[in-house]
Amino acid sequence: MSSDTKSSSPTETVLKTENASVYYGNFRALQGISLDIPKQQITALIGPSGCGKSTLLRCYNRLNDLVKGFRVEGKISYHGQDLYAPEIDPVELRRRIGMVFQKPNPFPKSIYDNIAFGPRLVGYKGDMDDLVERSLKQSALWDEVKDKLKQNGAALSGGQQQRLCIARAIAVQPDVILMDEPCSALDPISTLRIEDLLQELKQHYTIIIVTHNMQQASRVSDMTAFFNVEMTEKGGRVGHLVEYSETQRIFQSPTEKSTQEYVSGRFG
Amino acid sequence: MSSPRTLFAIGMTGLTFLAAAIALLILVAILSYVVINGGSRVSLDLFTQLPPVAVIKTGGGFGNALIGTLMTVMIAVLLSVPFGILAAIYLSEFGRETLFSSIVDFLTNVLSGVPSIVVGVFAYGVIVTKTGFSLKLGFSAIAGGVALAVLMLPIVVRTAAEALESVPNDVRQAAIGLGATQFQTVFRIVLPAAIPSITTGVMLAVARAAGETAPLILTTLFGYSWINSLIAPPTPTLSVLVFNFATGPSRNQQQLAWAASLILVALVLITSLLSRLAIRRKV
Ligand SMILES: Nc1ncnc2c1ncn2[C@@H]1O[C@H](COP(=O)(O)OP(=O)(O)OP(=O)(O)O)[C@@H](O)[C@H]1O
Ligand SMILES: [Mg+2]
């Protein structure tokens, strides 16, 4: 299925990264990254800890702007528009590119208000009850919470909280959803539920997911990017993209030896 | 056989227990002393009657002083709470890690160490006194309220800033990630989440202010009649009444001082309990 992605009509690129390097102050976290994220597909970012997966993800919604000393060189564009151009409003951008974090982080508010928060920010005029219901259904949480929408979001289980966070991200009807290890704090059953959910969401959204779980990457993603860290001459550590291809390729016949070692669990 | 290490542990546990017990004992002693001395005078009269002058041997109350205390504290709350919370929001949200915020932070700590009598002298100088660079309002609830507000301010700022800082960063990131501005994040997510803890801090500040005497002697003075204005006339308060009556020669006034102490302690206890309830509600 994923092997013929290439032969079928080339999909539209949503996020294009061209020779991007990312710095935190003097520290270079990522170097020379070039990577195209295809529309309405799931792209997995994998690689050892500290190789800069989260850093790259946070470049896409400009969440790193909040970090002092953060800087990008090279070019990242979103539907052909330079993400870091001065006329881009990062607040506006983040409504188009949503994010789900590693640790479930519902607001200390009711389930309903958690979901309504984003739409209210933009002065959503439609039927809020309906939007809340739709978002919860899309994130496969509706049946579990439909009778307790007024209850605090923090009172849900970890897996439910994470689905609430997904529902909250969906409610603003984004174009892209970034997920940074969304299942790492969850039990296997909740993880499977979210993986199923991802397949549903893919119909409507472009998804980028960071994961340390190789099975997860191979199960859910269409494309996989493998990152690694290398030592620089000065003894620093910098992340770089080793290989990017269809998931099946990466897991069955990678070009690079280090990819082979990493995906088969013989690494380091 | 116990090893020396276990013996030491047992000894230390005992010592800490003893210290805790003594702390409790002191509180119990104060409470029972106040109740024994003031309890007999507690009746409705306390709240409806005016204070007796020294020559009157029986009866009287301190209705005007209770109102005065509530009024003065209310003014102090209205002044210090909004101001203190906004300052805390600057310190812990918008101005985080700026030079200005660390200066303000430091000065707030200094302010909390300024003796209350000094604050009283200051309020007297700029509000009460009829000479020089002053608002020339005379002894009044307003002047007392300002003095108490200055004393409450650092407590409110400190506790509110801590309450805001204790809101997890994850939650801020989530809001920013949904396309909220920093302003929206602070006022719609962080501040509401911190309100229960801020309430506790405000209650503590109120409890502290309600019992303050020194600054009130200099700003509200005392009076034997009902209060009919926020400005101009001297405003009696419970703490100043205790100060005036406790050491006087009149037996009747001394008894009232004890009763007023009892009511003050009760007020403080009630505020503490309310603040406890505010925390409870959060969990
Ligand atoms: N806010 C920051 N300030 C300075 N350095 C940072 C910051 N965030 C990340 N780094 C550094 O950038 C490098 C890449 O970090 P990043 O979090 O992107 O890695 P990661 O691949 O997501 O790792 P993990 O799998 O452990 O989450 C690390 O060396 C890290 O120390
Ligand atoms: Mg990470």
PDB file of N, CA and C in Angstrom, chain B residues 152-238:
ATOM      1  N   MET B 152      -0.730  44.418  53.222  1.00  0.00           N
ATOM      2  CA  MET B 152      -1.234  43.215  52.557  1.00  0.00           C
ATOM      3  C   MET B 152      -0.565  42.987  51.204  1.00  0.00           C
ATOM      4  N   LEU B 153      -0.219  44.087  50.554  1.00  0.00           N
ATOM      5  CA  LEU B 153       0.259  43.996  49.169  1.00  0.00           C
ATOM      6  C   LEU B 153       1.358  42.946  48.943  1.00  0.00           C
ATOM      7  N   PRO B 154       2.460  42.996  49.735  1.00  0.00           N
ATOM      8  CA  PRO B 154       3.503  41.992  49.449  1.00  0.00           C
ATOM      9  C   PRO B 154       3.017  40.556  49.638  1.00  0.00           C
ATOM     10  N   ILE B 155       2.118  40.348  50.609  1.00  0.00           N
ATOM     11  CA  ILE B 155       1.618  38.984  50.818  1.00  0.00           C
ATOM     12  C   ILE B 155       0.797  38.553  49.608  1.00  0.00           C
ATOM     13  N   VAL B 156      -0.048  39.462  49.132  1.00  0.00           N
ATOM     14  CA  VAL B 156      -0.874  39.120  47.974  1.00  0.00           C
ATOM     15  C   VAL B 156       0.006  38.863  46.745  1.00  0.00           C
ATOM     16  N   VAL B 157       0.967  39.751  46.512  1.00  0.00           N
ATOM     17  CA  VAL B 157       1.835  39.598  45.337  1.00  0.00           C
ATOM     18  C   VAL B 157       2.584  38.265  45.413  1.00  0.00           C
ATOM     19  N   ARG B 158       3.220  38.009  46.575  1.00  0.00           N
ATOM     20  CA  ARG B 158       3.981  36.770  46.750  1.00  0.00           C
ATOM     21  C   ARG B 158       3.136  35.525  46.496  1.00  0.00           C
ATOM     22  N   THR B 159       2.007  35.435  47.218  1.00  0.00           N
ATOM     23  CA  THR B 159       1.222  34.208  47.109  1.00  0.00           C
ATOM     24  C   THR B 159       0.606  34.081  45.719  1.00  0.00           C
ATOM     25  N   ALA B 160       0.177  35.207  45.141  1.00  0.00           N
ATOM     26  CA  ALA B 160      -0.412  35.127  43.797  1.00  0.00           C
ATOM     27  C   ALA B 160       0.647  34.722  42.778  1.00  0.00           C
ATOM     28  N   ALA B 161       1.853  35.284  42.903  1.00  0.00           N
ATOM     29  CA  ALA B 161       2.913  34.923  41.951  1.00  0.00           C
ATOM     30  C   ALA B 161       3.247  33.439  42.082  1.00  0.00           C
ATOM     31  N   GLU B 162       3.307  32.957  43.335  1.00  0.00           N
ATOM     32  CA  GLU B 162       3.585  31.533  43.523  1.00  0.00           C
ATOM     33  C   GLU B 162       2.466  30.671  42.951  1.00  0.00           C
ATOM     34  N   ALA B 163       1.233  31.109  43.175  1.00  0.00           N
ATOM     35  CA  ALA B 163       0.087  30.347  42.648  1.00  0.00           C
ATOM     36  C   ALA B 163       0.164  30.277  41.129  1.00  0.00           C
ATOM     37  N   LEU B 164       0.506  31.387  40.487  1.00  0.00           N
ATOM     38  CA  LEU B 164       0.586  31.399  39.025  1.00  0.00           C
ATOM     39  C   LEU B 164       1.726  30.522  38.538  1.00  0.00           C
ATOM     40  N   GLU B 165       2.867  30.621  39.252  1.00  0.00           N
ATOM     41  CA  GLU B 165       4.015  29.825  38.827  1.00  0.00           C
ATOM     42  C   GLU B 165       3.760  28.333  38.978  1.00  0.00           C
ATOM     43  N   SER B 166       2.884  27.973  39.930  1.00  0.00           N
ATOM     44  CA  SER B 166       2.654  26.543  40.139  1.00  0.00           C
ATOM     45  C   SER B 166       1.709  25.952  39.083  1.00  0.00           C
ATOM     46  N   VAL B 167       1.145  26.785  38.233  1.00  0.00           N
ATOM     47  CA  VAL B 167       0.357  26.232  37.122  1.00  0.00           C
ATOM     48  C   VAL B 167       1.337  25.621  36.118  1.00  0.00           C
ATOM     49  N   PRO B 168       1.171  24.322  35.796  1.00  0.00           N
ATOM     50  CA  PRO B 168       2.178  23.650  34.965  1.00  0.00           C
ATOM     51  C   PRO B 168       2.366  24.326  33.610  1.00  0.00           C
ATOM     52  N   ASN B 169       3.592  24.353  33.161  1.00  0.00           N
ATOM     53  CA  ASN B 169       3.923  24.970  31.881  1.00  0.00           C
ATOM     54  C   ASN B 169       3.248  24.261  30.708  1.00  0.00           C
ATOM     55  N   ASP B 170       3.036  22.952  30.871  1.00  0.00           N
ATOM     56  CA  ASP B 170       2.339  22.160  29.846  1.00  0.00           C
ATOM     57  C   ASP B 170       1.056  22.828  29.397  1.00  0.00           C
ATOM     58  N   VAL B 171       0.349  23.344  30.416  1.00  0.00           N
ATOM     59  CA  VAL B 171      -0.966  23.897  30.157  1.00  0.00           C
ATOM     60  C   VAL B 171      -0.843  25.191  29.350  1.00  0.00           C
ATOM     61  N   ARG B 172       0.204  25.982  29.664  1.00  0.00           N
ATOM     62  CA  ARG B 172       0.436  27.205  28.882  1.00  0.00           C
ATOM     63  C   ARG B 172       0.743  26.839  27.430  1.00  0.00           C
ATOM     64  N   GLN B 173       1.620  25.826  27.276  1.00  0.00           N
ATOM     65  CA  GLN B 173       2.012  25.403  25.931  1.00  0.00           C
ATOM     66  C   GLN B 173       0.798  24.918  25.149  1.00  0.00           C
ATOM     67  N   ALA B 174      -0.095  24.205  25.841  1.00  0.00           N
ATOM     68  CA  ALA B 174      -1.292  23.698  25.177  1.00  0.00           C
ATOM     69  C   ALA B 174      -2.114  24.862  24.636  1.00  0.00           C
ATOM     70  N   ALA B 175      -2.268  25.895  25.451  1.00  0.00           N
ATOM     71  CA  ALA B 175      -3.076  27.045  25.022  1.00  0.00           C
ATOM     72  C   ALA B 175      -2.396  27.765  23.862  1.00  0.00           C
ATOM     73  N   ILE B 176      -1.090  27.999  23.988  1.00  0.00           N
ATOM     74  CA  ILE B 176      -0.346  28.657  22.912  1.00  0.00           C
ATOM     75  C   ILE B 176      -0.447  27.807  21.647  1.00  0.00           C
ATOM     76  N   GLY B 177      -0.327  26.496  21.816  1.00  0.00           N
ATOM     77  CA  GLY B 177      -0.386  25.576  20.681  1.00  0.00           C
ATOM     78  C   GLY B 177      -1.737  25.598  19.970  1.00  0.00           C
ATOM     79  N   LEU B 178      -2.778  26.011  20.689  1.00  0.00           N
ATOM     80  CA  LEU B 178      -4.104  26.094  20.067  1.00  0.00           C
ATOM     81  C   LEU B 178      -4.331  27.437  19.405  1.00  0.00           C
ATOM     82  N   GLY B 179      -3.304  28.285  19.449  1.00  0.00           N
ATOM     83  CA  GLY B 179      -3.454  29.586  18.805  1.00  0.00           C
ATOM     84  C   GLY B 179      -3.952  30.668  19.743  1.00  0.00           C
ATOM     85  N   ALA B 180      -3.714  30.491  21.052  1.00  0.00           N
ATOM     86  CA  ALA B 180      -4.049  31.563  21.989  1.00  0.00           C
ATOM     87  C   ALA B 180      -2.865  32.522  22.048  1.00  0.00           C
ATOM     88  N   THR B 181      -3.152  33.814  22.237  1.00  0.00           N
ATOM     89  CA  THR B 181      -2.064  34.752  22.474  1.00  0.00           C
ATOM     90  C   THR B 181      -1.629  34.582  23.925  1.00  0.00           C
ATOM     91  N   GLN B 182      -0.509  35.193  24.273  1.00  0.00           N
ATOM     92  CA  GLN B 182      -0.058  35.064  25.663  1.00  0.00           C
ATOM     93  C   GLN B 182      -1.093  35.670  26.611  1.00  0.00           C
ATOM     94  N   PHE B 183      -1.675  36.770  26.195  1.00  0.00           N
ATOM     95  CA  PHE B 183      -2.692  37.437  26.995  1.00  0.00           C
ATOM     96  C   PHE B 183      -3.875  36.506  27.252  1.00  0.00           C
ATOM     97  N   GLN B 184      -4.351  35.864  26.191  1.00  0.00           N
ATOM     98  CA  GLN B 184      -5.478  34.932  26.342  1.00  0.00           C
ATOM     99  C   GLN B 184      -5.092  33.746  27.212  1.00  0.00           C
ATOM    100  N   THR B 185      -3.871  33.274  27.033  1.00  0.00           N
ATOM    101  CA  THR B 185      -3.415  32.143  27.832  1.00  0.00           C
ATOM    102  C   THR B 185      -3.433  32.487  29.312  1.00  0.00           C
ATOM    103  N   VAL B 186      -2.923  33.678  29.637  1.00  0.00           N
ATOM    104  CA  VAL B 186      -2.859  34.069  31.045  1.00  0.00           C
ATOM    105  C   VAL B 186      -4.248  34.284  31.624  1.00  0.00           C
ATOM    106  N   PHE B 187      -5.087  35.032  30.920  1.00  0.00           N
ATOM    107  CA  PHE B 187      -6.366  35.400  31.531  1.00  0.00           C
ATOM    108  C   PHE B 187      -7.439  34.334  31.406  1.00  0.00           C
ATOM    109  N   ARG B 188      -7.330  33.446  30.436  1.00  0.00           N
ATOM    110  CA  ARG B 188      -8.383  32.436  30.309  1.00  0.00           C
ATOM    111  C   ARG B 188      -7.991  31.090  30.900  1.00  0.00           C
ATOM    112  N   ILE B 189      -6.695  30.821  30.990  1.00  0.00           N
ATOM    113  CA  ILE B 189      -6.282  29.495  31.465  1.00  0.00           C
ATOM    114  C   ILE B 189      -5.504  29.588  32.779  1.00  0.00           C
ATOM    115  N   VAL B 190      -4.412  30.332  32.781  1.00  0.00           N
ATOM    116  CA  VAL B 190      -3.511  30.297  33.933  1.00  0.00           C
ATOM    117  C   VAL B 190      -4.155  30.935  35.163  1.00  0.00           C
ATOM    118  N   LEU B 191      -4.694  32.128  34.999  1.00  0.00           N
ATOM    119  CA  LEU B 191      -5.289  32.815  36.153  1.00  0.00           C
ATOM    120  C   LEU B 191      -6.464  32.033  36.759  1.00  0.00           C
ATOM    121  N   PRO B 192      -7.430  31.570  35.946  1.00  0.00           N
ATOM    122  CA  PRO B 192      -8.505  30.773  36.541  1.00  0.00           C
ATOM    123  C   PRO B 192      -7.976  29.553  37.297  1.00  0.00           C
ATOM    124  N   ALA B 193      -6.927  28.922  36.759  1.00  0.00           N
ATOM    125  CA  ALA B 193      -6.392  27.739  37.436  1.00  0.00           C
ATOM    126  C   ALA B 193      -5.755  28.106  38.765  1.00  0.00           C
ATOM    127  N   ALA B 194      -5.274  29.345  38.881  1.00  0.00           N
ATOM    128  CA  ALA B 194      -4.561  29.737  40.097  1.00  0.00           C
ATOM    129  C   ALA B 194      -5.487  30.366  41.137  1.00  0.00           C
ATOM    130  N   ILE B 195      -6.723  30.659  40.772  1.00  0.00           N
ATOM    131  CA  ILE B 195      -7.624  31.390  41.669  1.00  0.00           C
ATOM    132  C   ILE B 195      -7.772  30.757  43.064  1.00  0.00           C
ATOM    133  N   PRO B 196      -7.958  29.422  43.173  1.00  0.00           N
ATOM    134  CA  PRO B 196      -8.096  28.883  44.532  1.00  0.00           C
ATOM    135  C   PRO B 196      -6.891  29.202  45.435  1.00  0.00           C
ATOM    136  N   SER B 197      -5.676  29.027  44.904  1.00  0.00           N
ATOM    137  CA  SER B 197      -4.501  29.316  45.725  1.00  0.00           C
ATOM    138  C   SER B 197      -4.373  30.804  45.995  1.00  0.00           C
ATOM    139  N   ILE B 198      -4.760  31.627  45.026  1.00  0.00           N
ATOM    140  CA  ILE B 198      -4.691  33.069  45.247  1.00  0.00           C
ATOM    141  C   ILE B 198      -5.657  33.461  46.364  1.00  0.00           C
ATOM    142  N   THR B 199      -6.836  32.838  46.358  1.00  0.00           N
ATOM    143  CA  THR B 199      -7.809  33.118  47.410  1.00  0.00           C
ATOM    144  C   THR B 199      -7.221  32.830  48.785  1.00  0.00           C
ATOM    145  N   THR B 200      -6.524  31.710  48.893  1.00  0.00           N
ATOM    146  CA  THR B 200      -5.885  31.378  50.164  1.00  0.00           C
ATOM    147  C   THR B 200      -4.933  32.489  50.590  1.00  0.00           C
ATOM    148  N   GLY B 201      -4.130  32.960  49.667  1.00  0.00           N
ATOM    149  CA  GLY B 201      -3.171  34.013  49.977  1.00  0.00           C
ATOM    150  C   GLY B 201      -3.866  35.283  50.424  1.00  0.00           C
ATOM    151  N   VAL B 202      -4.946  35.623  49.749  1.00  0.00           N
ATOM    152  CA  VAL B 202      -5.691  36.831  50.117  1.00  0.00           C
ATOM    153  C   VAL B 202      -6.257  36.688  51.525  1.00  0.00           C
ATOM    154  N   MET B 203      -6.784  35.497  51.829  1.00  0.00           N
ATOM    155  CA  MET B 203      -7.342  35.258  53.163  1.00  0.00           C
ATOM    156  C   MET B 203      -6.272  35.425  54.241  1.00  0.00           C
ATOM    157  N   LEU B 204      -5.090  34.893  53.952  1.00  0.00           N
ATOM    158  CA  LEU B 204      -3.990  35.033  54.913  1.00  0.00           C
ATOM    159  C   LEU B 204      -3.661  36.504  55.133  1.00  0.00           C
ATOM    160  N   ALA B 205      -3.632  37.241  54.021  1.00  0.00           N
ATOM    161  CA  ALA B 205      -3.323  38.661  54.112  1.00  0.00           C
ATOM    162  C   ALA B 205      -4.401  39.383  54.916  1.00  0.00           C
ATOM    163  N   VAL B 206      -5.653  39.003  54.692  1.00  0.00           N
ATOM    164  CA  VAL B 206      -6.760  39.626  55.425  1.00  0.00           C
ATOM    165  C   VAL B 206      -6.626  39.337  56.917  1.00  0.00           C
ATOM    166  N   ALA B 207      -6.321  38.083  57.236  1.00  0.00           N
ATOM    167  CA  ALA B 207      -6.192  37.708  58.642  1.00  0.00           C
ATOM    168  C   ALA B 207      -5.091  38.526  59.307  1.00  0.00           C
ATOM    169  N   ARG B 208      -4.006  38.725  58.574  1.00  0.00           N
ATOM    170  CA  ARG B 208      -2.905  39.517  59.108  1.00  0.00           C
ATOM    171  C   ARG B 208      -3.345  40.962  59.322  1.00  0.00           C
ATOM    172  N   ALA B 209      -4.021  41.515  58.312  1.00  0.00           N
ATOM    173  CA  ALA B 209      -4.393  42.930  58.362  1.00  0.00           C
ATOM    174  C   ALA B 209      -5.422  43.202  59.446  1.00  0.00           C
ATOM    175  N   ALA B 210      -6.369  42.255  59.631  1.00  0.00           N
ATOM    176  CA  ALA B 210      -7.466  42.495  60.571  1.00  0.00           C
ATOM    177  C   ALA B 210      -6.956  42.740  61.985  1.00  0.00           C
ATOM    178  N   GLY B 211      -5.844  42.117  62.333  1.00  0.00           N
ATOM    179  CA  GLY B 211      -5.354  42.240  63.694  1.00  0.00           C
ATOM    180  C   GLY B 211      -4.326  43.338  63.884  1.00  0.00           C
ATOM    181  N   GLU B 212      -3.928  43.994  62.790  1.00  0.00           N
ATOM    182  CA  GLU B 212      -2.908  45.043  62.898  1.00  0.00           C
ATOM    183  C   GLU B 212      -3.384  46.186  63.782  1.00  0.00           C
ATOM    184  N   THR B 213      -2.509  46.670  64.642  1.00  0.00           N
ATOM    185  CA  THR B 213      -2.901  47.745  65.545  1.00  0.00           C
ATOM    186  C   THR B 213      -2.083  49.005  65.301  1.00  0.00           C
ATOM    187  N   ALA B 214      -0.758  48.831  65.282  1.00  0.00           N
ATOM    188  CA  ALA B 214       0.119  50.003  65.226  1.00  0.00           C
ATOM    189  C   ALA B 214      -0.239  50.976  64.103  1.00  0.00           C
ATOM    190  N   PRO B 215      -0.402  50.485  62.845  1.00  0.00           N
ATOM    191  CA  PRO B 215      -0.691  51.461  61.788  1.00  0.00           C
ATOM    192  C   PRO B 215      -2.057  52.115  61.959  1.00  0.00           C
ATOM    193  N   LEU B 216      -2.973  51.402  62.646  1.00  0.00           N
ATOM    194  CA  LEU B 216      -4.319  51.963  62.802  1.00  0.00           C
ATOM    195  C   LEU B 216      -4.365  53.050  63.865  1.00  0.00           C
ATOM    196  N   ILE B 217      -3.530  52.893  64.897  1.00  0.00           N
ATOM    197  CA  ILE B 217      -3.466  53.951  65.913  1.00  0.00           C
ATOM    198  C   ILE B 217      -3.121  55.274  65.241  1.00  0.00           C
ATOM    199  N   LEU B 218      -2.264  55.183  64.211  1.00  0.00           N
ATOM    200  CA  LEU B 218      -1.796  56.384  63.529  1.00  0.00           C
ATOM    201  C   LEU B 218      -2.731  56.858  62.416  1.00  0.00           C
ATOM    202  N   THR B 219      -3.694  56.019  62.028  1.00  0.00           N
ATOM    203  CA  THR B 219      -4.484  56.386  60.855  1.00  0.00           C
ATOM    204  C   THR B 219      -5.994  56.440  61.085  1.00  0.00           C
ATOM    205  N   THR B 220      -6.513  55.542  61.936  1.00  0.00           N
ATOM    206  CA  THR B 220      -7.968  55.570  62.140  1.00  0.00           C
ATOM    207  C   THR B 220      -8.330  56.191  63.480  1.00  0.00           C
ATOM    208  N   LEU B 221      -7.402  56.135  64.407  1.00  0.00           N
ATOM    209  CA  LEU B 221      -7.631  56.603  65.774  1.00  0.00           C
ATOM    210  C   LEU B 221      -8.754  55.804  66.408  1.00  0.00           C
ATOM    211  N   PHE B 222      -9.553  56.407  67.261  1.00  0.00           N
ATOM    212  CA  PHE B 222     -10.596  55.661  67.931  1.00  0.00           C
ATOM    213  C   PHE B 222     -11.781  56.592  68.169  1.00  0.00           C
ATOM    214  N   GLY B 223     -12.936  56.033  68.419  1.00  0.00           N
ATOM    215  CA  GLY B 223     -14.090  56.891  68.662  1.00  0.00           C
ATOM    216  C   GLY B 223     -15.169  56.143  69.418  1.00  0.00           C
ATOM    217  N   TYR B 224     -16.039  56.892  70.051  1.00  0.00           N
ATOM    218  CA  TYR B 224     -17.088  56.277  70.863  1.00  0.00           C
ATOM    219  C   TYR B 224     -18.445  56.329  70.183  1.00  0.00           C
ATOM    220  N   SER B 225     -18.475  56.836  68.947  1.00  0.00           N
ATOM    221  CA  SER B 225     -19.783  56.925  68.290  1.00  0.00           C
ATOM    222  C   SER B 225     -19.772  56.098  67.005  1.00  0.00           C
ATOM    223  N   TRP B 226     -20.926  55.984  66.389  1.00  0.00           N
ATOM    224  CA  TRP B 226     -21.026  55.234  65.143  1.00  0.00           C
ATOM    225  C   TRP B 226     -20.296  55.985  64.034  1.00  0.00           C
ATOM    226  N   ILE B 227     -19.864  55.208  63.035  1.00  0.00           N
ATOM    227  CA  ILE B 227     -19.117  55.815  61.936  1.00  0.00           C
ATOM    228  C   ILE B 227     -20.125  56.272  60.887  1.00  0.00           C
ATOM    229  N   ASN B 228     -20.005  57.508  60.411  1.00  0.00           N
ATOM    230  CA  ASN B 228     -20.941  57.883  59.356  1.00  0.00           C
ATOM    231  C   ASN B 228     -20.265  58.385  58.083  1.00  0.00           C
ATOM    232  N   SER B 229     -18.968  58.139  57.985  1.00  0.00           N
ATOM    233  CA  SER B 229     -18.287  58.514  56.738  1.00  0.00           C
ATOM    234  C   SER B 229     -16.992  57.738  56.604  1.00  0.00           C
ATOM    235  N   LEU B 230     -16.592  57.516  55.354  1.00  0.00           N
ATOM    236  CA  LEU B 230     -15.326  56.817  55.116  1.00  0.00           C
ATOM    237  C   LEU B 230     -14.144  57.728  55.420  1.00  0.00           C
ATOM    238  N   ILE B 231     -14.388  59.023  55.300  1.00  0.00           N
ATOM    239  CA  ILE B 231     -13.299  59.969  55.562  1.00  0.00           C
ATOM    240  C   ILE B 231     -13.657  60.806  56.788  1.00  0.00           C
ATOM    241  N   ALA B 232     -12.817  61.724  57.076  1.00  0.00           N
ATOM    242  CA  ALA B 232     -13.010  62.668  58.180  1.00  0.00           C
ATOM    243  C   ALA B 232     -13.075  62.076  59.589  1.00  0.00           C
ATOM    244  N   PRO B 233     -14.166  61.454  60.048  1.00  0.00           N
ATOM    245  CA  PRO B 233     -14.185  61.187  61.484  1.00  0.00           C
ATOM    246  C   PRO B 233     -13.263  60.034  61.843  1.00  0.00           C
ATOM    247  N   PRO B 234     -12.715  60.042  63.024  1.00  0.00           N
ATOM    248  CA  PRO B 234     -11.927  58.900  63.475  1.00  0.00           C
ATOM    249  C   PRO B 234     -12.790  57.633  63.408  1.00  0.00           C
ATOM    250  N   THR B 235     -12.175  56.521  63.055  1.00  0.00           N
ATOM    251  CA  THR B 235     -12.898  55.262  62.905  1.00  0.00           C
ATOM    252  C   THR B 235     -12.411  54.259  63.947  1.00  0.00           C
ATOM    253  N   PRO B 236     -13.262  53.846  64.863  1.00  0.00           N
ATOM    254  CA  PRO B 236     -12.819  52.844  65.837  1.00  0.00           C
ATOM    255  C   PRO B 236     -12.625  51.487  65.168  1.00  0.00           C
ATOM    256  N   THR B 237     -11.651  50.738  65.625  1.00  0.00           N
ATOM    257  CA  THR B 237     -11.466  49.370  65.142  1.00  0.00           C
ATOM    258  C   THR B 237     -11.224  48.465  66.341  1.00  0.00           C
ATOM    259  N   LEU B 238     -11.423  47.166  66.152  1.00  0.00           N
ATOM    260  CA  LEU B 238     -11.290  46.218  67.265  1.00  0.00           C
ATOM    261  C   LEU B 238      -9.888  46.240  67.861  1.00  0.00           C
TER     262      LEU B 238
END
